[in-house]
Amino acid sequence: MPLPLLLVEDDAVLADGLVRALQAQDMQVELLRDGLAADVRLQAASTSAVLVLDIGLPGIDGFEVLRRLRARGSQLPVLLLTARDAVEDRVRGLESGADDYLVKPFATVELVARIRALARRHAPPPAQHGLGQLVLDSATRRARIGERALELSAREWAVLEYLLQQAGRVVSKQQIIDTIAPWGEDLTLNAVEVYVSRLRLKLEGAGVAIRTVRGFGYLLEAANP
């Protein structure tokens, strides 16, 4: 299913190029070109998974669009686009409620990766999912192996939940970081290795295994009997 996306960008050449590039990445893009139109659109029921918002807009700027959005209580994930690379502008955007920030010029592949990371991070997970004897309940934040409770730290839970959501697929360490760590929060590749090592010990007897696929990342799958 295409990922619904609201793009607010007044530069016609850039906007048209982004629309084509994002549509080629299986995204359903709705394009607006000024801040006032964006504010009106965002007051309606949201069908977007992510808002990509330029700061320098006619009408009202992106900061004001974002401020009004958050004042209405919306938790729609927002990625800011801007030509301003000053620290104070980045700080202002994040403090206004942005989830991520990308400075122009940028590579389209990076924009796509950041959009997908935001969508994954904010997507409501199923209440309960499992593999083998392992069961995670996202509603209660409890995990168990069969009838035995599994004690996990917050980070171990986040890593295991993502691996379980992607069971049968190879995921890289960077994908794990992009998904479970909020923007700007420090999480290193080495830290991911530590969490995976701890999880392997805790998952003994669960009928699942976290495989290392050298050069690519990790794969959670049912263990061989």
PDB file of C-alpha atoms in Angstrom:
ATOM      1  CA  MET A   1       0.000   0.000   0.000  1.00  0.00           C
ATOM      2  CA  PRO A   2       1.441   3.438  -0.918  1.00  0.00           C
ATOM      3  CA  LEU A   3       2.621   5.587   1.971  1.00  0.00           C
ATOM      4  CA  PRO A   4       0.425   8.743   2.149  1.00  0.00           C
ATOM      5  CA  LEU A   5       2.485  11.915   2.355  1.00  0.00           C
ATOM      6  CA  LEU A   6       1.710  15.648   2.507  1.00  0.00           C
ATOM      7  CA  LEU A   7       4.452  17.756   0.906  1.00  0.00           C
ATOM      8  CA  VAL A   8       4.432  21.533   1.402  1.00  0.00           C
ATOM      9  CA  GLU A   9       7.024  23.196  -0.845  1.00  0.00           C
ATOM     10  CA  ASP A  10       6.752  26.472  -2.782  1.00  0.00           C
ATOM     11  CA  ASP A  11       9.721  25.953  -5.126  1.00  0.00           C
ATOM     12  CA  ALA A  12       7.926  24.623  -8.208  1.00  0.00           C
ATOM     13  CA  VAL A  13      10.939  22.903  -9.758  1.00  0.00           C
ATOM     14  CA  LEU A  14      11.988  21.219  -6.515  1.00  0.00           C
ATOM     15  CA  ALA A  15       8.409  20.297  -5.602  1.00  0.00           C
ATOM     16  CA  ASP A  16       7.650  18.692  -8.963  1.00  0.00           C
ATOM     17  CA  GLY A  17      10.910  16.758  -8.861  1.00  0.00           C
ATOM     18  CA  LEU A  18      10.219  15.531  -5.335  1.00  0.00           C
ATOM     19  CA  VAL A  19       6.702  14.449  -6.212  1.00  0.00           C
ATOM     20  CA  ARG A  20       7.983  12.297  -9.079  1.00  0.00           C
ATOM     21  CA  ALA A  21      10.820  10.850  -7.004  1.00  0.00           C
ATOM     22  CA  LEU A  22       8.598  10.038  -4.029  1.00  0.00           C
ATOM     23  CA  GLN A  23       5.873   8.532  -6.175  1.00  0.00           C
ATOM     24  CA  ALA A  24       8.532   6.280  -7.706  1.00  0.00           C
ATOM     25  CA  GLN A  25       9.216   5.081  -4.141  1.00  0.00           C
ATOM     26  CA  ASP A  26       5.596   3.972  -3.701  1.00  0.00           C
ATOM     27  CA  MET A  27       4.447   7.111  -1.880  1.00  0.00           C
ATOM     28  CA  GLN A  28       1.107   8.818  -2.431  1.00  0.00           C
ATOM     29  CA  VAL A  29       1.991  12.521  -2.452  1.00  0.00           C
ATOM     30  CA  GLU A  30      -0.369  15.445  -1.885  1.00  0.00           C
ATOM     31  CA  LEU A  31       1.370  18.722  -2.792  1.00  0.00           C
ATOM     32  CA  LEU A  32       0.643  22.190  -1.413  1.00  0.00           C
ATOM     33  CA  ARG A  33       2.657  25.311  -2.195  1.00  0.00           C
ATOM     34  CA  ASP A  34       1.958  27.867   0.572  1.00  0.00           C
ATOM     35  CA  GLY A  35       1.666  27.986   4.348  1.00  0.00           C
ATOM     36  CA  LEU A  36      -1.929  29.165   4.619  1.00  0.00           C
ATOM     37  CA  ALA A  37      -3.178  26.399   2.332  1.00  0.00           C
ATOM     38  CA  ALA A  38      -1.205  23.890   4.385  1.00  0.00           C
ATOM     39  CA  ASP A  39      -2.688  25.195   7.645  1.00  0.00           C
ATOM     40  CA  VAL A  40      -6.220  24.871   6.266  1.00  0.00           C
ATOM     41  CA  ARG A  41      -5.544  21.387   4.922  1.00  0.00           C
ATOM     42  CA  LEU A  42      -4.059  20.225   8.223  1.00  0.00           C
ATOM     43  CA  GLN A  43      -7.186  21.299  10.093  1.00  0.00           C
ATOM     44  CA  ALA A  44      -9.133  18.642   8.185  1.00  0.00           C
ATOM     45  CA  ALA A  45      -8.992  14.963   9.016  1.00  0.00           C
ATOM     46  CA  SER A  46      -5.477  13.772   8.289  1.00  0.00           C
ATOM     47  CA  THR A  47      -4.934  10.976   5.807  1.00  0.00           C
ATOM     48  CA  SER A  48      -1.148  11.475   5.732  1.00  0.00           C
ATOM     49  CA  ALA A  49       1.425   9.325   7.461  1.00  0.00           C
ATOM     50  CA  VAL A  50       4.102  12.050   7.326  1.00  0.00           C
ATOM     51  CA  LEU A  51       4.204  15.814   6.707  1.00  0.00           C
ATOM     52  CA  VAL A  52       7.228  17.119   4.770  1.00  0.00           C
ATOM     53  CA  LEU A  53       7.221  20.857   5.417  1.00  0.00           C
ATOM     54  CA  ASP A  54       9.401  23.570   3.919  1.00  0.00           C
ATOM     55  CA  ILE A  55      10.172  26.476   6.267  1.00  0.00           C
ATOM     56  CA  GLY A  56      10.369  29.321   3.736  1.00  0.00           C
ATOM     57  CA  LEU A  57       6.757  29.461   2.548  1.00  0.00           C
ATOM     58  CA  PRO A  58       4.532  32.304   1.311  1.00  0.00           C
ATOM     59  CA  GLY A  59       1.537  33.237   3.470  1.00  0.00           C
ATOM     60  CA  ILE A  60       2.839  31.899   6.769  1.00  0.00           C
ATOM     61  CA  ASP A  61       6.165  30.155   7.167  1.00  0.00           C
ATOM     62  CA  GLY A  62       6.711  26.534   8.068  1.00  0.00           C
ATOM     63  CA  PHE A  63       7.459  27.341  11.711  1.00  0.00           C
ATOM     64  CA  GLU A  64       4.002  28.881  12.106  1.00  0.00           C
ATOM     65  CA  VAL A  65       2.325  26.006  10.259  1.00  0.00           C
ATOM     66  CA  LEU A  66       4.045  23.617  12.647  1.00  0.00           C
ATOM     67  CA  ARG A  67       3.188  25.683  15.732  1.00  0.00           C
ATOM     68  CA  ARG A  68      -0.507  25.718  14.809  1.00  0.00           C
ATOM     69  CA  LEU A  69      -0.466  21.994  14.035  1.00  0.00           C
ATOM     70  CA  ARG A  70       0.954  21.098  17.431  1.00  0.00           C
ATOM     71  CA  ALA A  71      -1.317  23.607  19.207  1.00  0.00           C
ATOM     72  CA  ARG A  72      -4.263  21.596  17.862  1.00  0.00           C
ATOM     73  CA  GLY A  73      -2.803  18.496  19.492  1.00  0.00           C
ATOM     74  CA  SER A  74      -1.825  16.743  16.262  1.00  0.00           C
ATOM     75  CA  GLN A  75       0.907  14.118  16.573  1.00  0.00           C
ATOM     76  CA  LEU A  76       1.437  13.877  12.809  1.00  0.00           C
ATOM     77  CA  PRO A  77       5.180  13.257  12.244  1.00  0.00           C
ATOM     78  CA  VAL A  78       6.837  16.276  10.620  1.00  0.00           C
ATOM     79  CA  LEU A  79      10.054  16.490   8.627  1.00  0.00           C
ATOM     80  CA  LEU A  80      11.229  20.074   8.058  1.00  0.00           C
ATOM     81  CA  LEU A  81      12.999  21.119   4.864  1.00  0.00           C
ATOM     82  CA  THR A  82      15.012  24.310   4.789  1.00  0.00           C
ATOM     83  CA  ALA A  83      17.947  26.114   3.226  1.00  0.00           C
ATOM     84  CA  ARG A  84      18.810  27.467   6.688  1.00  0.00           C
ATOM     85  CA  ASP A  85      21.590  25.472   8.292  1.00  0.00           C
ATOM     86  CA  ALA A  86      22.159  27.647  11.374  1.00  0.00           C
ATOM     87  CA  VAL A  87      21.987  25.780  14.670  1.00  0.00           C
ATOM     88  CA  GLU A  88      19.364  28.163  16.052  1.00  0.00           C
ATOM     89  CA  ASP A  89      17.026  27.380  13.145  1.00  0.00           C
ATOM     90  CA  ARG A  90      17.372  23.639  13.692  1.00  0.00           C
ATOM     91  CA  VAL A  91      16.785  24.080  17.410  1.00  0.00           C
ATOM     92  CA  ARG A  92      13.749  26.276  16.778  1.00  0.00           C
ATOM     93  CA  GLY A  93      12.246  23.702  14.459  1.00  0.00           C
ATOM     94  CA  LEU A  94      12.759  20.819  16.855  1.00  0.00           C
ATOM     95  CA  GLU A  95      11.492  22.788  19.833  1.00  0.00           C
ATOM     96  CA  SER A  96       8.412  23.716  17.804  1.00  0.00           C
ATOM     97  CA  GLY A  97       7.580  20.035  17.488  1.00  0.00           C
ATOM     98  CA  ALA A  98       9.371  18.801  14.375  1.00  0.00           C
ATOM     99  CA  ASP A  99      10.451  15.174  14.406  1.00  0.00           C
ATOM    100  CA  ASP A 100      13.310  15.564  11.933  1.00  0.00           C
ATOM    101  CA  TYR A 101      15.153  18.249   9.972  1.00  0.00           C
ATOM    102  CA  LEU A 102      16.829  18.144   6.553  1.00  0.00           C
ATOM    103  CA  VAL A 103      18.923  20.970   5.104  1.00  0.00           C
ATOM    104  CA  LYS A 104      18.862  21.772   1.385  1.00  0.00           C
ATOM    105  CA  PRO A 105      20.427  20.647  -0.845  1.00  0.00           C
ATOM    106  CA  PHE A 106      19.860  17.029   0.103  1.00  0.00           C
ATOM    107  CA  ALA A 107      19.979  13.654  -1.590  1.00  0.00           C
ATOM    108  CA  THR A 108      16.551  12.278  -2.444  1.00  0.00           C
ATOM    109  CA  VAL A 109      17.577   8.866  -1.144  1.00  0.00           C
ATOM    110  CA  GLU A 110      18.194  10.404   2.290  1.00  0.00           C
ATOM    111  CA  LEU A 111      14.808  12.137   2.252  1.00  0.00           C
ATOM    112  CA  VAL A 112      13.097   8.854   1.393  1.00  0.00           C
ATOM    113  CA  ALA A 113      14.957   7.043   4.195  1.00  0.00           C
ATOM    114  CA  ARG A 114      14.006   9.683   6.762  1.00  0.00           C
ATOM    115  CA  ILE A 115      10.347   9.663   5.677  1.00  0.00           C
ATOM    116  CA  ARG A 116      10.145   5.892   5.970  1.00  0.00           C
ATOM    117  CA  ALA A 117      11.863   5.974   9.368  1.00  0.00           C
ATOM    118  CA  LEU A 118       9.317   8.511  10.657  1.00  0.00           C
ATOM    119  CA  ALA A 119       6.420   6.471   9.276  1.00  0.00           C
ATOM    120  CA  ARG A 120       7.712   3.298  10.925  1.00  0.00           C
ATOM    121  CA  ARG A 121       8.358   5.050  14.227  1.00  0.00           C
ATOM    122  CA  HIS A 122       4.834   6.476  14.396  1.00  0.00           C
ATOM    123  CA  ALA A 123       2.891   3.578  12.904  1.00  0.00           C
ATOM    124  CA  PRO A 124       0.581   1.952  15.481  1.00  0.00           C
ATOM    125  CA  PRO A 125       1.892  -1.573  16.056  1.00  0.00           C
ATOM    126  CA  PRO A 126      -0.444  -4.537  16.380  1.00  0.00           C
ATOM    127  CA  ALA A 127      -1.413  -5.100  19.997  1.00  0.00           C
ATOM    128  CA  GLN A 128       0.210  -8.520  20.092  1.00  0.00           C
ATOM    129  CA  HIS A 129       2.631 -10.339  17.845  1.00  0.00           C
ATOM    130  CA  GLY A 130       4.882 -13.336  18.211  1.00  0.00           C
ATOM    131  CA  LEU A 131       7.102 -15.989  16.716  1.00  0.00           C
ATOM    132  CA  GLY A 132       7.860 -19.422  18.108  1.00  0.00           C
ATOM    133  CA  GLN A 133       7.210 -19.244  21.859  1.00  0.00           C
ATOM    134  CA  LEU A 134       7.920 -15.495  21.934  1.00  0.00           C
ATOM    135  CA  VAL A 135       4.970 -13.121  22.348  1.00  0.00           C
ATOM    136  CA  LEU A 136       5.134  -9.316  22.636  1.00  0.00           C
ATOM    137  CA  ASP A 137       2.098  -7.301  23.720  1.00  0.00           C
ATOM    138  CA  SER A 138       2.584  -3.685  22.631  1.00  0.00           C
ATOM    139  CA  ALA A 139      -0.473  -2.464  24.510  1.00  0.00           C
ATOM    140  CA  THR A 140       0.838  -3.601  27.905  1.00  0.00           C
ATOM    141  CA  ARG A 141       4.547  -3.529  26.989  1.00  0.00           C
ATOM    142  CA  ARG A 142       4.912  -7.090  28.255  1.00  0.00           C
ATOM    143  CA  ALA A 143       6.846  -9.944  26.720  1.00  0.00           C
ATOM    144  CA  ARG A 144       6.758 -13.649  27.457  1.00  0.00           C
ATOM    145  CA  ILE A 145       8.244 -16.924  26.324  1.00  0.00           C
ATOM    146  CA  GLY A 146       5.403 -19.388  26.554  1.00  0.00           C
ATOM    147  CA  GLU A 147       3.961 -18.668  29.994  1.00  0.00           C
ATOM    148  CA  ARG A 148       7.209 -17.219  31.359  1.00  0.00           C
ATOM    149  CA  ALA A 149       7.533 -13.449  31.626  1.00  0.00           C
ATOM    150  CA  LEU A 150      10.516 -12.004  29.766  1.00  0.00           C
ATOM    151  CA  GLU A 151      12.192  -9.052  31.472  1.00  0.00           C
ATOM    152  CA  LEU A 152      13.487  -6.442  29.018  1.00  0.00           C
ATOM    153  CA  SER A 153      14.924  -2.955  29.327  1.00  0.00           C
ATOM    154  CA  ALA A 154      13.230  -0.210  27.300  1.00  0.00           C
ATOM    155  CA  ARG A 155      15.930  -0.358  24.614  1.00  0.00           C
ATOM    156  CA  GLU A 156      15.932  -4.166  24.500  1.00  0.00           C
ATOM    157  CA  TRP A 157      12.158  -4.063  24.049  1.00  0.00           C
ATOM    158  CA  ALA A 158      12.430  -1.550  21.202  1.00  0.00           C
ATOM    159  CA  VAL A 159      15.089  -3.567  19.363  1.00  0.00           C
ATOM    160  CA  LEU A 160      13.221  -6.855  19.807  1.00  0.00           C
ATOM    161  CA  GLU A 161       9.883  -5.345  18.792  1.00  0.00           C
ATOM    162  CA  TYR A 162      11.367  -3.982  15.566  1.00  0.00           C
ATOM    163  CA  LEU A 163      13.115  -7.266  14.764  1.00  0.00           C
ATOM    164  CA  LEU A 164       9.856  -9.130  15.380  1.00  0.00           C
ATOM    165  CA  GLN A 165       7.919  -6.720  13.157  1.00  0.00           C
ATOM    166  CA  GLN A 166      10.489  -7.434  10.433  1.00  0.00           C
ATOM    167  CA  ALA A 167      10.741 -11.188  11.126  1.00  0.00           C
ATOM    168  CA  GLY A 168      12.099 -13.058   8.124  1.00  0.00           C
ATOM    169  CA  ARG A 169      13.761  -9.923   6.735  1.00  0.00           C
ATOM    170  CA  VAL A 170      17.338  -8.746   7.127  1.00  0.00           C
ATOM    171  CA  VAL A 171      17.569  -5.337   8.805  1.00  0.00           C
ATOM    172  CA  SER A 172      20.714  -3.259   9.221  1.00  0.00           C
ATOM    173  CA  LYS A 173      21.957  -1.735  12.449  1.00  0.00           C
ATOM    174  CA  GLN A 174      21.281   1.699  11.007  1.00  0.00           C
ATOM    175  CA  GLN A 175      17.665   0.767  10.241  1.00  0.00           C
ATOM    176  CA  ILE A 176      17.261  -0.274  13.864  1.00  0.00           C
ATOM    177  CA  ILE A 177      18.706   3.046  15.046  1.00  0.00           C
ATOM    178  CA  ASP A 178      16.524   5.087  12.670  1.00  0.00           C
ATOM    179  CA  THR A 179      13.411   3.290  13.863  1.00  0.00           C
ATOM    180  CA  ILE A 180      13.823   3.130  17.629  1.00  0.00           C
ATOM    181  CA  ALA A 181      15.842   6.274  18.442  1.00  0.00           C
ATOM    182  CA  PRO A 182      14.069   9.650  18.358  1.00  0.00           C
ATOM    183  CA  TRP A 183      15.748  12.363  16.287  1.00  0.00           C
ATOM    184  CA  GLY A 184      18.989  13.504  17.888  1.00  0.00           C
ATOM    185  CA  GLU A 185      19.033  10.748  20.539  1.00  0.00           C
ATOM    186  CA  ASP A 186      22.419   9.076  20.780  1.00  0.00           C
ATOM    187  CA  LEU A 187      22.450   5.407  19.805  1.00  0.00           C
ATOM    188  CA  THR A 188      25.545   3.874  18.242  1.00  0.00           C
ATOM    189  CA  LEU A 189      26.094   0.853  16.040  1.00  0.00           C
ATOM    190  CA  ASN A 190      28.109  -0.733  18.848  1.00  0.00           C
ATOM    191  CA  ALA A 191      25.212  -0.197  21.257  1.00  0.00           C
ATOM    192  CA  VAL A 192      22.906  -2.063  18.885  1.00  0.00           C
ATOM    193  CA  GLU A 193      25.359  -4.993  18.935  1.00  0.00           C
ATOM    194  CA  VAL A 194      25.241  -5.000  22.737  1.00  0.00           C
ATOM    195  CA  TYR A 195      21.428  -5.047  22.837  1.00  0.00           C
ATOM    196  CA  VAL A 196      21.281  -7.864  20.284  1.00  0.00           C
ATOM    197  CA  SER A 197      23.816  -9.868  22.293  1.00  0.00           C
ATOM    198  CA  ARG A 198      21.730  -9.464  25.448  1.00  0.00           C
ATOM    199  CA  LEU A 199      18.559 -10.433  23.605  1.00  0.00           C
ATOM    200  CA  ARG A 200      20.134 -13.615  22.287  1.00  0.00           C
ATOM    201  CA  LEU A 201      20.821 -14.745  25.844  1.00  0.00           C
ATOM    202  CA  LYS A 202      17.322 -13.858  27.010  1.00  0.00           C
ATOM    203  CA  LEU A 203      15.649 -15.595  24.070  1.00  0.00           C
ATOM    204  CA  GLU A 204      17.081 -19.027  24.790  1.00  0.00           C
ATOM    205  CA  GLY A 205      14.251 -21.533  24.678  1.00  0.00           C
ATOM    206  CA  ALA A 206      11.924 -19.147  22.814  1.00  0.00           C
ATOM    207  CA  GLY A 207      12.116 -21.051  19.538  1.00  0.00           C
ATOM    208  CA  VAL A 208      13.535 -18.018  17.742  1.00  0.00           C
ATOM    209  CA  ALA A 209      17.020 -16.897  16.776  1.00  0.00           C
ATOM    210  CA  ILE A 210      18.613 -13.598  15.844  1.00  0.00           C
ATOM    211  CA  ARG A 211      20.979 -14.422  12.994  1.00  0.00           C
ATOM    212  CA  THR A 212      23.858 -12.191  11.940  1.00  0.00           C
ATOM    213  CA  VAL A 213      23.984 -11.756   8.168  1.00  0.00           C
ATOM    214  CA  ARG A 214      27.516 -10.499   7.678  1.00  0.00           C
ATOM    215  CA  GLY A 215      27.756  -7.245   5.793  1.00  0.00           C
ATOM    216  CA  PHE A 216      23.986  -6.667   5.989  1.00  0.00           C
ATOM    217  CA  GLY A 217      22.594  -6.863   9.528  1.00  0.00           C
ATOM    218  CA  TYR A 218      20.297  -9.094  11.576  1.00  0.00           C
ATOM    219  CA  LEU A 219      17.524 -11.561  10.812  1.00  0.00           C
ATOM    220  CA  LEU A 220      14.960 -12.775  13.349  1.00  0.00           C
ATOM    221  CA  GLU A 221      13.549 -16.163  12.421  1.00  0.00           C
ATOM    222  CA  ALA A 222      12.150 -19.319  13.921  1.00  0.00           C
ATOM    223  CA  ALA A 223      14.936 -21.473  15.321  1.00  0.00           C
ATOM    224  CA  ASN A 224      15.591 -24.934  13.950  1.00  0.00           C
ATOM    225  CA  PRO A 225      14.096 -27.588  16.239  1.00  0.00           C
TER     226      PRO A 225
END
